[in-house]
Amino acid sequence: LTLNLRTADADNAWDKAFGLGFNLGVYKRWEHFAVGAMYKSRQWSQSFDKYPDLLKHTLDYPHMARVGVAWIPREDLTFTLDYEYQAWSKLPVFGDRVSPSGLRSADVHAYKFGVEWAATEKVTLMAGLSFGSIVVDEDHVMVNAFNPTIIEQHYTLGATYHLNEHHSVHLIYARSANNKLTDSGRGDLFS
């Protein structure tokens, strides 16, 4: 739906836009500790040709930064702790007020904890927790109804079976904790 509460003129037609960005990362490991950091630039994209009535801005993705540490008490056991920042509010389509076609998104701060255990030479088991802030506030829930960004917690379990030196099979289970957000009625336009 456009801000005029009608379907876009393109009526669900396929469109394409090319984008560009870059990633940088560093990692250093010692015997019992490791540190890492990464930066992902803003992912710039072209405008969609068929949807000027729906999107007044390009659909870029935000720059991100992550830093992490690992503790390796034994060769078969690793604990990790990461912090991640995603700059959603800096992008016009996400950060602007609703009236000029923004979604009024907030930046994300997430903390992640993981453990990895090499149970045998062939089997590795993993588990993780992620706790993060949400990009939608209670004044802009309705305009973000199709944007599933209200999850604050994720839980993961995984197992890897190493077939040989070059091939592995992975089994992963991820679960997001239920979260409910109600629009306050104090926001822009759709609230």
PDB file of C-alpha atoms in Angstrom:
ATOM      1  CA  LEU A   1       0.000   0.000   0.000  1.00  0.00           C
ATOM      2  CA  THR A   2       1.130   3.524  -0.734  1.00  0.00           C
ATOM      3  CA  LEU A   3       0.621   6.420   1.673  1.00  0.00           C
ATOM      4  CA  ASN A   4      -2.631   7.108  -0.261  1.00  0.00           C
ATOM      5  CA  LEU A   5      -3.886   3.713   1.005  1.00  0.00           C
ATOM      6  CA  ARG A   6      -4.036   2.202  -2.470  1.00  0.00           C
ATOM      7  CA  THR A   7      -1.922  -0.398  -4.214  1.00  0.00           C
ATOM      8  CA  ALA A   8       1.206   0.738  -6.029  1.00  0.00           C
ATOM      9  CA  ASP A   9       0.819   1.572  -9.735  1.00  0.00           C
ATOM     10  CA  ALA A  10       3.142  -1.312 -10.672  1.00  0.00           C
ATOM     11  CA  ASP A  11       0.647  -3.752  -9.086  1.00  0.00           C
ATOM     12  CA  ASN A  12       3.191  -6.326  -7.809  1.00  0.00           C
ATOM     13  CA  ALA A  13       5.300  -6.338 -10.987  1.00  0.00           C
ATOM     14  CA  TRP A  14       8.930  -7.504 -10.668  1.00  0.00           C
ATOM     15  CA  ASP A  15      11.549  -4.769 -10.563  1.00  0.00           C
ATOM     16  CA  LYS A  16      15.295  -4.797  -9.996  1.00  0.00           C
ATOM     17  CA  ALA A  17      17.902  -2.499  -8.515  1.00  0.00           C
ATOM     18  CA  PHE A  18      21.647  -3.054  -8.381  1.00  0.00           C
ATOM     19  CA  GLY A  19      23.645  -2.302  -5.268  1.00  0.00           C
ATOM     20  CA  LEU A  20      27.188  -1.885  -4.023  1.00  0.00           C
ATOM     21  CA  GLY A  21      28.938  -2.130  -0.679  1.00  0.00           C
ATOM     22  CA  PHE A  22      32.001  -3.597   0.997  1.00  0.00           C
ATOM     23  CA  ASN A  23      33.017  -5.557   4.091  1.00  0.00           C
ATOM     24  CA  LEU A  24      36.226  -5.369   6.115  1.00  0.00           C
ATOM     25  CA  GLY A  25      37.295  -7.668   8.904  1.00  0.00           C
ATOM     26  CA  VAL A  26      40.215  -8.527  11.173  1.00  0.00           C
ATOM     27  CA  TYR A  27      40.803 -11.603  13.326  1.00  0.00           C
ATOM     28  CA  LYS A  28      43.642 -12.603  15.639  1.00  0.00           C
ATOM     29  CA  ARG A  29      43.958 -15.826  17.623  1.00  0.00           C
ATOM     30  CA  TRP A  30      46.322 -16.742  20.424  1.00  0.00           C
ATOM     31  CA  GLU A  31      46.441 -20.026  22.322  1.00  0.00           C
ATOM     32  CA  HIS A  32      43.421 -19.388  24.588  1.00  0.00           C
ATOM     33  CA  PHE A  33      41.909 -16.156  23.265  1.00  0.00           C
ATOM     34  CA  ALA A  34      40.818 -14.635  19.983  1.00  0.00           C
ATOM     35  CA  VAL A  35      39.458 -11.230  18.966  1.00  0.00           C
ATOM     36  CA  GLY A  36      37.713 -10.114  15.836  1.00  0.00           C
ATOM     37  CA  ALA A  37      36.035  -7.094  14.330  1.00  0.00           C
ATOM     38  CA  MET A  38      34.134  -6.396  11.142  1.00  0.00           C
ATOM     39  CA  TYR A  39      32.642  -3.436   9.384  1.00  0.00           C
ATOM     40  CA  LYS A  40      30.043  -3.666   6.633  1.00  0.00           C
ATOM     41  CA  SER A  41      29.512  -0.458   4.692  1.00  0.00           C
ATOM     42  CA  ARG A  42      26.150   0.940   3.799  1.00  0.00           C
ATOM     43  CA  GLN A  43      24.846  -1.156   0.924  1.00  0.00           C
ATOM     44  CA  TRP A  44      23.908   1.484  -1.658  1.00  0.00           C
ATOM     45  CA  SER A  45      21.268   0.585  -4.240  1.00  0.00           C
ATOM     46  CA  GLN A  46      19.625   2.052  -7.306  1.00  0.00           C
ATOM     47  CA  SER A  47      16.052   3.296  -7.219  1.00  0.00           C
ATOM     48  CA  PHE A  48      13.296   0.967  -8.312  1.00  0.00           C
ATOM     49  CA  ASP A  49      11.928   2.146 -11.668  1.00  0.00           C
ATOM     50  CA  LYS A  50       8.427   0.722 -11.292  1.00  0.00           C
ATOM     51  CA  TYR A  51       7.671   1.861  -7.722  1.00  0.00           C
ATOM     52  CA  PRO A  52       8.191   5.635  -7.404  1.00  0.00           C
ATOM     53  CA  ASP A  53       4.735   5.932  -5.784  1.00  0.00           C
ATOM     54  CA  LEU A  54       5.731   3.470  -3.055  1.00  0.00           C
ATOM     55  CA  LEU A  55       9.386   4.302  -2.331  1.00  0.00           C
ATOM     56  CA  LYS A  56      10.662   7.870  -2.496  1.00  0.00           C
ATOM     57  CA  HIS A  57      14.159   6.714  -1.423  1.00  0.00           C
ATOM     58  CA  THR A  58      16.462   3.902  -2.450  1.00  0.00           C
ATOM     59  CA  LEU A  59      16.190   0.695  -0.454  1.00  0.00           C
ATOM     60  CA  ASP A  60      19.705   0.735   0.977  1.00  0.00           C
ATOM     61  CA  TYR A  61      20.870  -1.432   3.877  1.00  0.00           C
ATOM     62  CA  PRO A  62      22.645   0.081   6.872  1.00  0.00           C
ATOM     63  CA  HIS A  63      26.277   0.004   7.803  1.00  0.00           C
ATOM     64  CA  MET A  64      27.070  -2.461  10.562  1.00  0.00           C
ATOM     65  CA  ALA A  65      29.924  -2.993  12.982  1.00  0.00           C
ATOM     66  CA  ARG A  66      30.660  -6.030  15.122  1.00  0.00           C
ATOM     67  CA  VAL A  67      33.369  -6.806  17.665  1.00  0.00           C
ATOM     68  CA  GLY A  68      33.873 -10.082  19.452  1.00  0.00           C
ATOM     69  CA  VAL A  69      36.080 -12.034  21.782  1.00  0.00           C
ATOM     70  CA  ALA A  70      36.533 -15.766  22.192  1.00  0.00           C
ATOM     71  CA  TRP A  71      37.867 -17.780  25.098  1.00  0.00           C
ATOM     72  CA  ILE A  72      39.303 -21.178  24.208  1.00  0.00           C
ATOM     73  CA  PRO A  73      39.954 -23.010  27.508  1.00  0.00           C
ATOM     74  CA  ARG A  74      40.631 -26.292  25.656  1.00  0.00           C
ATOM     75  CA  GLU A  75      41.273 -27.042  21.980  1.00  0.00           C
ATOM     76  CA  ASP A  76      37.788 -28.611  21.665  1.00  0.00           C
ATOM     77  CA  LEU A  77      35.805 -25.875  23.477  1.00  0.00           C
ATOM     78  CA  THR A  78      35.212 -22.215  22.526  1.00  0.00           C
ATOM     79  CA  PHE A  79      33.039 -19.534  24.155  1.00  0.00           C
ATOM     80  CA  THR A  80      32.289 -16.342  22.209  1.00  0.00           C
ATOM     81  CA  LEU A  81      30.805 -12.944  23.055  1.00  0.00           C
ATOM     82  CA  ASP A  82      29.920 -10.389  20.343  1.00  0.00           C
ATOM     83  CA  TYR A  83      28.459  -6.888  20.183  1.00  0.00           C
ATOM     84  CA  GLU A  84      26.792  -5.710  16.961  1.00  0.00           C
ATOM     85  CA  TYR A  85      25.533  -2.278  15.871  1.00  0.00           C
ATOM     86  CA  GLN A  86      23.229  -1.689  12.860  1.00  0.00           C
ATOM     87  CA  ALA A  87      22.543   1.924  11.800  1.00  0.00           C
ATOM     88  CA  TRP A  88      18.947   1.697  10.511  1.00  0.00           C
ATOM     89  CA  SER A  89      17.997   5.266  11.530  1.00  0.00           C
ATOM     90  CA  LYS A  90      20.652   6.713   9.182  1.00  0.00           C
ATOM     91  CA  LEU A  91      18.820   5.514   6.036  1.00  0.00           C
ATOM     92  CA  PRO A  92      16.043   7.707   4.619  1.00  0.00           C
ATOM     93  CA  VAL A  93      13.581   4.900   3.814  1.00  0.00           C
ATOM     94  CA  PHE A  94      13.943   3.464   7.317  1.00  0.00           C
ATOM     95  CA  GLY A  95      14.895   6.452   9.484  1.00  0.00           C
ATOM     96  CA  ASP A  96      12.744   9.306   8.124  1.00  0.00           C
ATOM     97  CA  ARG A  97       9.356  10.289   9.492  1.00  0.00           C
ATOM     98  CA  VAL A  98       6.453   8.323   8.054  1.00  0.00           C
ATOM     99  CA  SER A  99       5.006  11.287   6.152  1.00  0.00           C
ATOM    100  CA  PRO A 100       7.933  11.552   3.675  1.00  0.00           C
ATOM    101  CA  SER A 101       7.710   7.733   3.266  1.00  0.00           C
ATOM    102  CA  GLY A 102      10.024   6.571   6.015  1.00  0.00           C
ATOM    103  CA  LEU A 103       9.476   3.793   8.561  1.00  0.00           C
ATOM    104  CA  ARG A 104      10.988   5.684  11.537  1.00  0.00           C
ATOM    105  CA  SER A 105      13.329   2.833  12.418  1.00  0.00           C
ATOM    106  CA  ALA A 106      15.777   2.893  15.314  1.00  0.00           C
ATOM    107  CA  ASP A 107      19.337   1.601  15.408  1.00  0.00           C
ATOM    108  CA  VAL A 108      19.957  -1.933  16.658  1.00  0.00           C
ATOM    109  CA  HIS A 109      22.340  -2.924  19.447  1.00  0.00           C
ATOM    110  CA  ALA A 110      22.737  -6.692  19.877  1.00  0.00           C
ATOM    111  CA  TYR A 111      24.729  -8.889  22.239  1.00  0.00           C
ATOM    112  CA  LYS A 112      25.462 -12.489  21.243  1.00  0.00           C
ATOM    113  CA  PHE A 113      26.848 -15.400  23.218  1.00  0.00           C
ATOM    114  CA  GLY A 114      27.879 -18.741  21.767  1.00  0.00           C
ATOM    115  CA  VAL A 115      29.560 -21.999  22.664  1.00  0.00           C
ATOM    116  CA  GLU A 116      31.119 -24.572  20.339  1.00  0.00           C
ATOM    117  CA  TRP A 117      32.248 -28.038  21.407  1.00  0.00           C
ATOM    118  CA  ALA A 118      34.105 -30.507  19.188  1.00  0.00           C
ATOM    119  CA  ALA A 119      32.510 -33.612  20.736  1.00  0.00           C
ATOM    120  CA  THR A 120      34.446 -35.974  18.481  1.00  0.00           C
ATOM    121  CA  GLU A 121      36.740 -35.674  15.480  1.00  0.00           C
ATOM    122  CA  LYS A 122      33.670 -35.829  13.224  1.00  0.00           C
ATOM    123  CA  VAL A 123      30.964 -34.058  15.300  1.00  0.00           C
ATOM    124  CA  THR A 124      30.846 -30.432  16.499  1.00  0.00           C
ATOM    125  CA  LEU A 125      27.941 -29.129  18.626  1.00  0.00           C
ATOM    126  CA  MET A 126      26.998 -25.436  18.958  1.00  0.00           C
ATOM    127  CA  ALA A 127      24.537 -23.247  20.864  1.00  0.00           C
ATOM    128  CA  GLY A 128      23.913 -19.497  20.869  1.00  0.00           C
ATOM    129  CA  LEU A 129      21.852 -16.694  22.379  1.00  0.00           C
ATOM    130  CA  SER A 130      21.229 -13.239  20.920  1.00  0.00           C
ATOM    131  CA  PHE A 131      19.649 -10.290  22.733  1.00  0.00           C
ATOM    132  CA  GLY A 132      19.038  -7.114  20.765  1.00  0.00           C
ATOM    133  CA  SER A 133      17.043  -3.925  20.647  1.00  0.00           C
ATOM    134  CA  ILE A 134      14.221  -3.603  18.134  1.00  0.00           C
ATOM    135  CA  VAL A 135      14.002  -1.145  15.248  1.00  0.00           C
ATOM    136  CA  VAL A 136      10.308  -0.328  15.706  1.00  0.00           C
ATOM    137  CA  ASP A 137       8.954   1.793  18.566  1.00  0.00           C
ATOM    138  CA  GLU A 138       5.372   1.805  19.877  1.00  0.00           C
ATOM    139  CA  ASP A 139       4.532   5.009  17.944  1.00  0.00           C
ATOM    140  CA  HIS A 140       5.200   3.374  14.547  1.00  0.00           C
ATOM    141  CA  VAL A 141       3.971  -0.216  14.819  1.00  0.00           C
ATOM    142  CA  MET A 142       1.194  -0.041  12.213  1.00  0.00           C
ATOM    143  CA  VAL A 143       3.335   1.390   9.403  1.00  0.00           C
ATOM    144  CA  ASN A 144       5.851  -1.407  10.083  1.00  0.00           C
ATOM    145  CA  ALA A 145       3.241  -4.192  10.198  1.00  0.00           C
ATOM    146  CA  PHE A 146       4.889  -6.110   7.331  1.00  0.00           C
ATOM    147  CA  ASN A 147       8.402  -5.506   8.658  1.00  0.00           C
ATOM    148  CA  PRO A 148       9.188  -8.360  11.120  1.00  0.00           C
ATOM    149  CA  THR A 149      11.676  -6.384  13.191  1.00  0.00           C
ATOM    150  CA  ILE A 150      10.257  -6.674  16.694  1.00  0.00           C
ATOM    151  CA  ILE A 151      12.151  -9.810  17.715  1.00  0.00           C
ATOM    152  CA  GLU A 152      14.526  -9.164  20.615  1.00  0.00           C
ATOM    153  CA  GLN A 153      15.833 -12.649  21.441  1.00  0.00           C
ATOM    154  CA  HIS A 154      17.069 -15.548  19.295  1.00  0.00           C
ATOM    155  CA  TYR A 155      18.196 -19.012  20.392  1.00  0.00           C
ATOM    156  CA  THR A 156      20.146 -21.413  18.194  1.00  0.00           C
ATOM    157  CA  LEU A 157      21.362 -25.004  18.322  1.00  0.00           C
ATOM    158  CA  GLY A 158      23.540 -26.635  15.721  1.00  0.00           C
ATOM    159  CA  ALA A 159      25.556 -29.686  14.848  1.00  0.00           C
ATOM    160  CA  THR A 160      28.166 -30.284  12.182  1.00  0.00           C
ATOM    161  CA  TYR A 161      29.226 -33.676  10.862  1.00  0.00           C
ATOM    162  CA  HIS A 162      32.583 -33.539   9.077  1.00  0.00           C
ATOM    163  CA  LEU A 163      32.470 -35.996   6.154  1.00  0.00           C
ATOM    164  CA  ASN A 164      36.121 -35.371   5.307  1.00  0.00           C
ATOM    165  CA  GLU A 165      38.641 -32.514   5.276  1.00  0.00           C
ATOM    166  CA  HIS A 166      36.699 -30.524   2.654  1.00  0.00           C
ATOM    167  CA  HIS A 167      33.026 -31.428   3.179  1.00  0.00           C
ATOM    168  CA  SER A 168      30.630 -31.124   6.118  1.00  0.00           C
ATOM    169  CA  VAL A 169      26.909 -31.461   6.770  1.00  0.00           C
ATOM    170  CA  HIS A 170      25.245 -28.900   9.087  1.00  0.00           C
ATOM    171  CA  LEU A 171      21.999 -29.125  11.020  1.00  0.00           C
ATOM    172  CA  ILE A 172      20.778 -25.876  12.587  1.00  0.00           C
ATOM    173  CA  TYR A 173      17.716 -24.991  14.668  1.00  0.00           C
ATOM    174  CA  ALA A 174      16.911 -21.317  15.298  1.00  0.00           C
ATOM    175  CA  ARG A 175      14.069 -19.993  17.439  1.00  0.00           C
ATOM    176  CA  SER A 176      12.948 -16.432  18.002  1.00  0.00           C
ATOM    177  CA  ALA A 177      11.228 -15.608  21.270  1.00  0.00           C
ATOM    178  CA  ASN A 178       7.695 -14.306  20.886  1.00  0.00           C
ATOM    179  CA  ASN A 179       7.344 -10.571  21.233  1.00  0.00           C
ATOM    180  CA  LYS A 180       4.270  -8.357  21.087  1.00  0.00           C
ATOM    181  CA  LEU A 181       4.189  -4.653  20.325  1.00  0.00           C
ATOM    182  CA  THR A 182       1.030  -2.494  20.351  1.00  0.00           C
ATOM    183  CA  ASP A 183       0.777   0.813  18.512  1.00  0.00           C
ATOM    184  CA  SER A 184       0.410   3.728  20.930  1.00  0.00           C
ATOM    185  CA  GLY A 185      -1.776   5.857  18.638  1.00  0.00           C
ATOM    186  CA  ARG A 186       0.662   8.803  19.053  1.00  0.00           C
ATOM    187  CA  GLY A 187       2.712   8.226  15.871  1.00  0.00           C
ATOM    188  CA  ASP A 188       2.490   9.523  12.329  1.00  0.00           C
ATOM    189  CA  LEU A 189      -0.278   8.943   9.779  1.00  0.00           C
ATOM    190  CA  PHE A 190      -1.089   5.218  10.275  1.00  0.00           C
ATOM    191  CA  SER A 191      -0.840   5.193  14.081  1.00  0.00           C
TER     192      SER A 191
END
